[in-house]
Every structure is written in structure tokens, then in C-alpha cells.
Coordinates of C-alpha atoms and ligand atoms in Angstrom, one line a residue:
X21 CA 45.3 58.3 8.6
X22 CA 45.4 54.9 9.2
X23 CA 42.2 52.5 8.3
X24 CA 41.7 48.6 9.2
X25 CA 41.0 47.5 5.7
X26 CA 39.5 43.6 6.1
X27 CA 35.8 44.9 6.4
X28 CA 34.7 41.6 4.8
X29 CA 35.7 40.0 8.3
X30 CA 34.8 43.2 10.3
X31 CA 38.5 44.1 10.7
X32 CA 39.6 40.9 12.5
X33 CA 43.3 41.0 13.5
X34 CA 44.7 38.1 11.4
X35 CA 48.1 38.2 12.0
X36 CA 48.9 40.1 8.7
X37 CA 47.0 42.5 10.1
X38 CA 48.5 42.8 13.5
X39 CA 52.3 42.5 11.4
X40 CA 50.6 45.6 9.3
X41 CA 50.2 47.7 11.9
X42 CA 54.1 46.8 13.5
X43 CA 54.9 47.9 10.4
X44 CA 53.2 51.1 9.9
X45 CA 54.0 52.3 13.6
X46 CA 57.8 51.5 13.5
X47 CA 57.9 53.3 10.1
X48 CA 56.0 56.2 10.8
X49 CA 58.2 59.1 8.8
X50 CA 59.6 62.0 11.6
X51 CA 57.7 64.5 9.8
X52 CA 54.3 63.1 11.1
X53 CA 53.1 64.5 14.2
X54 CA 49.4 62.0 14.8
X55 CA 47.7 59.6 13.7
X56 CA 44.2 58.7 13.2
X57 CA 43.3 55.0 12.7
X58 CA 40.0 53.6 12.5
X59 CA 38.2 51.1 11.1
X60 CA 37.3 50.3 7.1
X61 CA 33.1 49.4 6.6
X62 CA 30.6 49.2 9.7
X63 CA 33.2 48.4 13.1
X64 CA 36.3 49.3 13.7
X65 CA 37.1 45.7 14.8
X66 CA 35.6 42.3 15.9
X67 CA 38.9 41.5 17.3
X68 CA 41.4 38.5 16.9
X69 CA 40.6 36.4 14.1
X70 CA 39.2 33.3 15.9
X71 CA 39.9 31.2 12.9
X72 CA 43.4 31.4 13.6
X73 CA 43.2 30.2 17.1
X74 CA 41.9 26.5 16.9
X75 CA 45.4 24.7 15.6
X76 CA 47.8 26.5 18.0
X77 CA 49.4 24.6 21.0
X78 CA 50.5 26.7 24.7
X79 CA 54.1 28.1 23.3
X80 CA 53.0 29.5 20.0
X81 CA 50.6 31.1 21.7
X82 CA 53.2 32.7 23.4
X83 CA 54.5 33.6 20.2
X84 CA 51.4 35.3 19.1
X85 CA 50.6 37.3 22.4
X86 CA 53.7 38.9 22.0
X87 CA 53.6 39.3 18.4
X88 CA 50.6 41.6 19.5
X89 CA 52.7 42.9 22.4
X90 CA 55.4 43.7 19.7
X91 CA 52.7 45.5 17.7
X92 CA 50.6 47.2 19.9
X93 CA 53.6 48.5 21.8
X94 CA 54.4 50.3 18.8
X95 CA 51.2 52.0 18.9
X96 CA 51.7 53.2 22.1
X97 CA 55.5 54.0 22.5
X98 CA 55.5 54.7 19.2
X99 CA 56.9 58.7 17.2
X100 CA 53.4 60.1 16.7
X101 CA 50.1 60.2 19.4
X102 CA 47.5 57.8 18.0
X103 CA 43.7 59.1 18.1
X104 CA 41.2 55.9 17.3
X105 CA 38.2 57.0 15.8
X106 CA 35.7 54.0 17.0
X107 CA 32.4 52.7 15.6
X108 CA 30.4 49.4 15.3
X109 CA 32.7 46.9 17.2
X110 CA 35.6 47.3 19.4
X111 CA 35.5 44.1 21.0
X112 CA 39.2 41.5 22.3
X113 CA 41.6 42.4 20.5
X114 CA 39.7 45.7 18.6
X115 CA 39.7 46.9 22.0
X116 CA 43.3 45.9 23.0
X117 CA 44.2 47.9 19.6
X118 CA 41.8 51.2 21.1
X119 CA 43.4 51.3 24.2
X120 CA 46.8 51.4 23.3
X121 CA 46.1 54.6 21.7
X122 CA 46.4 57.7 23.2
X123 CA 42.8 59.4 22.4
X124 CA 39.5 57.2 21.7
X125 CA 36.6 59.5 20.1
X126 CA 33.1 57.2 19.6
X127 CA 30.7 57.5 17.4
X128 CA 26.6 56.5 19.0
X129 CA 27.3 53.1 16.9
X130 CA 30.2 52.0 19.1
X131 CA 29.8 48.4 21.5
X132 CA 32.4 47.7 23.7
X133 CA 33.0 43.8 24.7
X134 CA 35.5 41.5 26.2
X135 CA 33.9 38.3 24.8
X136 CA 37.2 36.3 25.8
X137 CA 35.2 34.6 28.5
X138 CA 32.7 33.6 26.2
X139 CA 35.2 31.9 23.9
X140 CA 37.1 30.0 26.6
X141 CA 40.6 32.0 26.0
X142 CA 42.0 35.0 27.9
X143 CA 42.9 38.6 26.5
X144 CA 46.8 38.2 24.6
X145 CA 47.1 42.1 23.3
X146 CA 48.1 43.7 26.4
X147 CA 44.5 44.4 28.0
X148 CA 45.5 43.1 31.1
X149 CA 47.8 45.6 31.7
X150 CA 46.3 48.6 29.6
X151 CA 42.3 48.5 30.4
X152 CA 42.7 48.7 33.7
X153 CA 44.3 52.2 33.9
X154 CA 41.2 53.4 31.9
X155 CA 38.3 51.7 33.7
X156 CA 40.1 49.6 36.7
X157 CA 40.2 46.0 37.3
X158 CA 36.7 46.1 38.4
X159 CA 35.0 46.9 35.1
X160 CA 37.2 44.8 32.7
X161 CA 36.8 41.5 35.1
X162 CA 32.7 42.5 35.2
X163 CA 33.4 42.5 31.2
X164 CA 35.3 39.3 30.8
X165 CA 33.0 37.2 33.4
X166 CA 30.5 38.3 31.6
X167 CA 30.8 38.9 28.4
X168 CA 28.9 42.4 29.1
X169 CA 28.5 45.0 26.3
X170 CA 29.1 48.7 26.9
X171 CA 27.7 51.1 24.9
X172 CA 28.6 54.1 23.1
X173 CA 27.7 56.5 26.4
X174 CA 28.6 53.8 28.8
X175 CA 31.6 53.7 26.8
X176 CA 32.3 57.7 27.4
X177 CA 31.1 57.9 31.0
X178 CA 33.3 55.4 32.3
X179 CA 36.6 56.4 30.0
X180 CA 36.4 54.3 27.4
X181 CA 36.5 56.6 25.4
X182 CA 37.1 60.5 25.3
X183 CA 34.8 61.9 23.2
X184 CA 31.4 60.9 21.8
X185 CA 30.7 62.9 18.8
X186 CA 27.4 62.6 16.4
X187 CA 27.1 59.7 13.9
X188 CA 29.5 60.4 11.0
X189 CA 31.3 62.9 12.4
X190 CA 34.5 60.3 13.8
X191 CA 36.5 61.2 11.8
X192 CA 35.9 64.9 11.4
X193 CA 36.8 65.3 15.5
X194 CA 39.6 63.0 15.0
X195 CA 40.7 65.1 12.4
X196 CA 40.7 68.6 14.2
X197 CA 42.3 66.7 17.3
X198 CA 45.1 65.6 15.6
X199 CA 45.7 69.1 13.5
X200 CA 45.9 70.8 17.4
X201 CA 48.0 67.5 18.9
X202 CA 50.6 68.3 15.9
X203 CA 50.9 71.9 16.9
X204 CA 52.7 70.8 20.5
X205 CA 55.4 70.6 21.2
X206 CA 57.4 67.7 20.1
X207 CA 59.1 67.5 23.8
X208 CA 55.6 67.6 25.5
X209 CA 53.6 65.3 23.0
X210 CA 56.8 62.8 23.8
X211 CA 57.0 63.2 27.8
X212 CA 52.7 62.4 27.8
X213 CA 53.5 59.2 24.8
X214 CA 56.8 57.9 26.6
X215 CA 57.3 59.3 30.5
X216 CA 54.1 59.6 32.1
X217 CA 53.1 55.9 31.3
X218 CA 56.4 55.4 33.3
X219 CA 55.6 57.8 35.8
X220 CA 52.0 56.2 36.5
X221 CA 53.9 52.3 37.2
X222 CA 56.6 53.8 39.2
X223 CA 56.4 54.9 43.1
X224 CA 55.5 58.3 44.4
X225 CA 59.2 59.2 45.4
X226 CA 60.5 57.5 41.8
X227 CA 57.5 59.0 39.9
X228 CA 57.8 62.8 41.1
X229 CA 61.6 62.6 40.5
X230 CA 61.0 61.5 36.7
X231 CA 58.6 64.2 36.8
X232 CA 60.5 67.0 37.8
X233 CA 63.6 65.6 35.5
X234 CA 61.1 65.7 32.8
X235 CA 59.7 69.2 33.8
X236 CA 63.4 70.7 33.6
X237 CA 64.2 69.2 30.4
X238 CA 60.8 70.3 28.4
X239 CA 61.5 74.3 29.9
X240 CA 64.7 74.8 28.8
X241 CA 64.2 73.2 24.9
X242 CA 64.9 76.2 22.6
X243 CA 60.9 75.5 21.9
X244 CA 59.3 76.2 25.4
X245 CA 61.5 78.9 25.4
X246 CA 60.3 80.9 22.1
X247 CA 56.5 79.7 23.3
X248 CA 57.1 81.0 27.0
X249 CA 58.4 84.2 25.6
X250 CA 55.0 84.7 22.8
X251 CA 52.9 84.2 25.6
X252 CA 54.4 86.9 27.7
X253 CA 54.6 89.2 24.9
X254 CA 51.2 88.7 24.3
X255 CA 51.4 87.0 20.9
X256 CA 49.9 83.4 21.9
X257 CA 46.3 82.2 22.0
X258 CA 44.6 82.8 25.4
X259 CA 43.2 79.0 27.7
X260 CA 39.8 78.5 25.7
X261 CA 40.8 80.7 22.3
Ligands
LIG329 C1 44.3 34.1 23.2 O1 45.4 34.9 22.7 C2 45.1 36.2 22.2 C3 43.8 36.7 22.1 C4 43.7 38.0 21.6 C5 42.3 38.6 21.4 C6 41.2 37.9 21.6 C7 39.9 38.4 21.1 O2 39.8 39.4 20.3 S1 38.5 37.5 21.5 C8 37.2 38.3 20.7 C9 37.0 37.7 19.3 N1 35.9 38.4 18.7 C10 34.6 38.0 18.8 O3 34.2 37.1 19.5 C11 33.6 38.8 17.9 C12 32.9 37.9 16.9 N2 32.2 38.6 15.9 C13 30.9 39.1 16.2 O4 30.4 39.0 17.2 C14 30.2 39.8 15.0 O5 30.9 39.4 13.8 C15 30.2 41.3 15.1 C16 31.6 41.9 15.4 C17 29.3 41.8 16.2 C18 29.7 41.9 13.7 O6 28.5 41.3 13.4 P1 28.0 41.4 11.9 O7 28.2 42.8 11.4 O8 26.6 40.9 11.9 O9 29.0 40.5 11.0 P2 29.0 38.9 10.9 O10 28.0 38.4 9.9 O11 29.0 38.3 12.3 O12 30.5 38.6 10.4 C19 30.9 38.9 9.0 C20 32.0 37.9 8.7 O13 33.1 38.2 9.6 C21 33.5 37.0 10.3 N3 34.0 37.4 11.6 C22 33.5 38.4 12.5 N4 34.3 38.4 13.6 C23 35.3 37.5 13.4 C24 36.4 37.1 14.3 N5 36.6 37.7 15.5 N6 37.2 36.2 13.8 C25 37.0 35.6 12.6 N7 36.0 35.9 11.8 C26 35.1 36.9 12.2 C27 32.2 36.2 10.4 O14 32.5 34.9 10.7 C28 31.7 36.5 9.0 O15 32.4 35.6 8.1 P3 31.7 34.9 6.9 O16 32.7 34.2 6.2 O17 30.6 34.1 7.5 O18 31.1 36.1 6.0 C29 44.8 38.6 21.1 C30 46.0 38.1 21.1 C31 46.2 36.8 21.7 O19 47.4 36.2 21.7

């Protein structure tokens, strides 16, 4: 588990927060299979820390974009799966964070916004590239022009996020997603993290070569084969059980 802990400034990404979470991602320990992060107090986050913004010039903003780059990358390409549990806020950069996850579960509290319009600067955490491949270009260039917030079933209906569970019960499905994710197998929970993202840029003739290269290598691991052969022998879990 992983929370945002800076409640006081509803888990705005100064950048020892965004170095925090490079740090916890590129150290996660091999013997941890997913993550849960979520946010500390009433949102999970309100986003860059504007405060930080007003003295910087063109190139260190550079600098900071790919700080967040740096970081959020390893979120995503990271060891483990990342579920984010979301409530309250999850607004710039709190949604940057959310989407380079791999699993978003919403409580009814959550409000989505891309207020970076509103503020006169442009997304720096990677939305540009990320958002789109959950709710198109459409949708996140309706949110930026205008500031719109989603909510919580909004949110869900248009893929924001995967599940919407009751109020208080975040972390609880978070929980129980991550306990099944760590039961995969390691091959299969790292082609979904590392190759299909791949797979989804590349062409169709470059993309169904990765995945039948992908395919061959996750059947013949010593673990497909032990999980092929329960099945068969009738000692794994039926689709549903
Ligand atoms: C350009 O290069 C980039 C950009 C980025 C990413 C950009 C972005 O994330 S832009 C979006 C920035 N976020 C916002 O505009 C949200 C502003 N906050 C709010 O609207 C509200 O605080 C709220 C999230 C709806 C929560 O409301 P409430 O619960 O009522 O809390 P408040 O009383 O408003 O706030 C309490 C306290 O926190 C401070 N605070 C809140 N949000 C921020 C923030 N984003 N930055 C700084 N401080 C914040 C607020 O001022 C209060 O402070 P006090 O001292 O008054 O107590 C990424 C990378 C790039 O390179």
C-alpha cells in the first residue's frame, strides 16, 4: 500500500512528492506482486502543486515535465501492477498519477478535472499521451477547454475508472484485486504491464508479431506449464469460481 500523505494540501504533487513516488516504484522489493496507492485525508489529489509553478522559466519546465515523466513511468513500467483507489479529487496531475496505473476503483466521492485550461498551463505528467487511450482525444480536449468535471459514474461509464464501489469500501476492493492480481502469473502480469502498451502504439503487422512472440514465450514458462496441466487434471478453479 502506498498512500499520498500531504492531506493538508489535498495531496498536491510538490516535487518531493513526485521524487517520492520515483523512489518507491524503482525500489519496489521483487517479492511484491501489487500495489495499491491512494490518497491520505478527503482526495486522492488536487494535482501539481501550483505554488511551485509561478518562478519557473520555459527549460526548467522541461525539467520538471520530465521529472514527472521519470516518475510516473515508473508507475507504469514499473515490477508490480499498480491499482489506485480514488476519492475526492483526481484532478492535473492527480489524474496523470491515476492513469498511469494499471486498475482505477472509485469511490461515489470521486471528481475528475483537467483544470489546466483554467490555469493557463498545459498537462506535464504524461496525460497527453496516457488519457487518451482510456477516454480518447475527444473527452480529454472537452475536459481541458473546459475545465469540465466528471463524476464518480461519469467517471466509470466512460473508463475512467474500472470499478465504482460503495463509499468506504476503496480500499477493501483494492485490496481483494490486488490479493487475485498477485496470484498470476509473473510472465502474464509482466506481458499486460510491459508488451501490450507496446503492442497498442505499434502497427497491426508489428503488433501481432510481438503478440504471438509474447504468446510463445508465456506457454512454455515452467509456470503455464504446471497451470495448464492443473487445469486439465481438474485441479484449478473453473471461469467465474
Ligand atoms: C505545467 O507543467 C506541468 C503540469 C502538471 C500538472 C498540472 C496540474 O495538476 S493543474 C491542476 C492543479 N490543481 C488544481 O487546480 C486544483 C486546485 N485545488 C482545488 O480546486 C481544491 O483545493 C480541491 C482539490 C477541490 C479541494 O478543495 P478543498 O477540500 O475545499 O480544499 P482547499 O481549502 O481548496 O485546499 C486546502 C489547502 O490545499 C491547498 N491546495 C489545494 N490544491 C492545491 C494545488 N493544486 N496546489 C497548491 N496548493 C493546493 C489550498 O491552497 C489550501 O491551502 P491553505 O494553505 O490555504 O490551507 C504536471 C507536470 C508539469 O510539468
Amino acid at each position: 500500500m502506498v498512500g499520498l500523505n500531504r492531506p493538508e494540501k489535498r495531496n498536491a504533487f510538490n516535487d518531493e512528492l513526485i521524487l517520492g513516488i520515483e523512489k518507491v516504484f524503482e525500489n519496489l522489493p521483487p517479492s511484491i506482486r501489487c500495489v495499491v496507492i491512494y490518497g491520505i485525508g478527503d482526495h486522492f489529489s488536487a494535482g501539481l502543486d501550483l505554488s511551485e509553478l509561478k518562478e519557473r522559466n520555459a527549460v526548467q519546465g522541461i525539467h520538471h515535465s520530465r521529472m514527472w515523466h521519470r516518475a510516473l513511468d515508473k508507475v507504469q513500467f514499473g515490477t508490480a501492477p499498480v491499482i489506485a483507489v480514488l476519492h475526492g479529487a483526481v484532478v492535473g496531475g492527480g489524474l496523470e498519477l491515476a492513469a498511469a496505473c494499471h486498475i482505477r476503483v472509485s469511490e461515489p466521492s470521486t471528481f475528475y478535472a483537467l483544470p489546466e485550461g483554467q490555469r493557463g498551463i498545459f498537462v506535464g505528467g504524461g496525460a497527453s499521451v496516457r488519457l487518451p487511450k482510456l477516454i480518447g482525444v475527444a473527452r480529454m480536449t472537452d475536459m481541458m477547454l473546459t475545465g469540465r468535471v466528471y463524476k464518480a459514474e461519469e467517471g466509470e461509464r466512460i473508463g475512467l475508472a474500472q470499478y465504482l464501489v460503495e463509499s468506504g469500501k476503496g480500499l477493501t476492493k483494492g485490496k481483494e484485486l490486488a490479493q487475485k492480481i498477485a496470484k498470476n502469473a509473473e510472465m502474464t502480469n509482466y506481458a499486460l504491464m510491459h508488451v501490450l502498451p507496446r503492442i497498442a502504439d505499434a502497427s497491426q503487422t508489428e503488433g501481432l508479431m510481438l503478440e504471438s512472440l509474447m504468446a510463445a514465450i508465456a506457454q512454455s514458462s515452467p509456470e503455464a506449464k504446471q497451470r495448464l496441466n492443473d487445469f486439465l487434471e481438474g485441479r484449478a478453479k473453473k471461469v467465474g469460481q
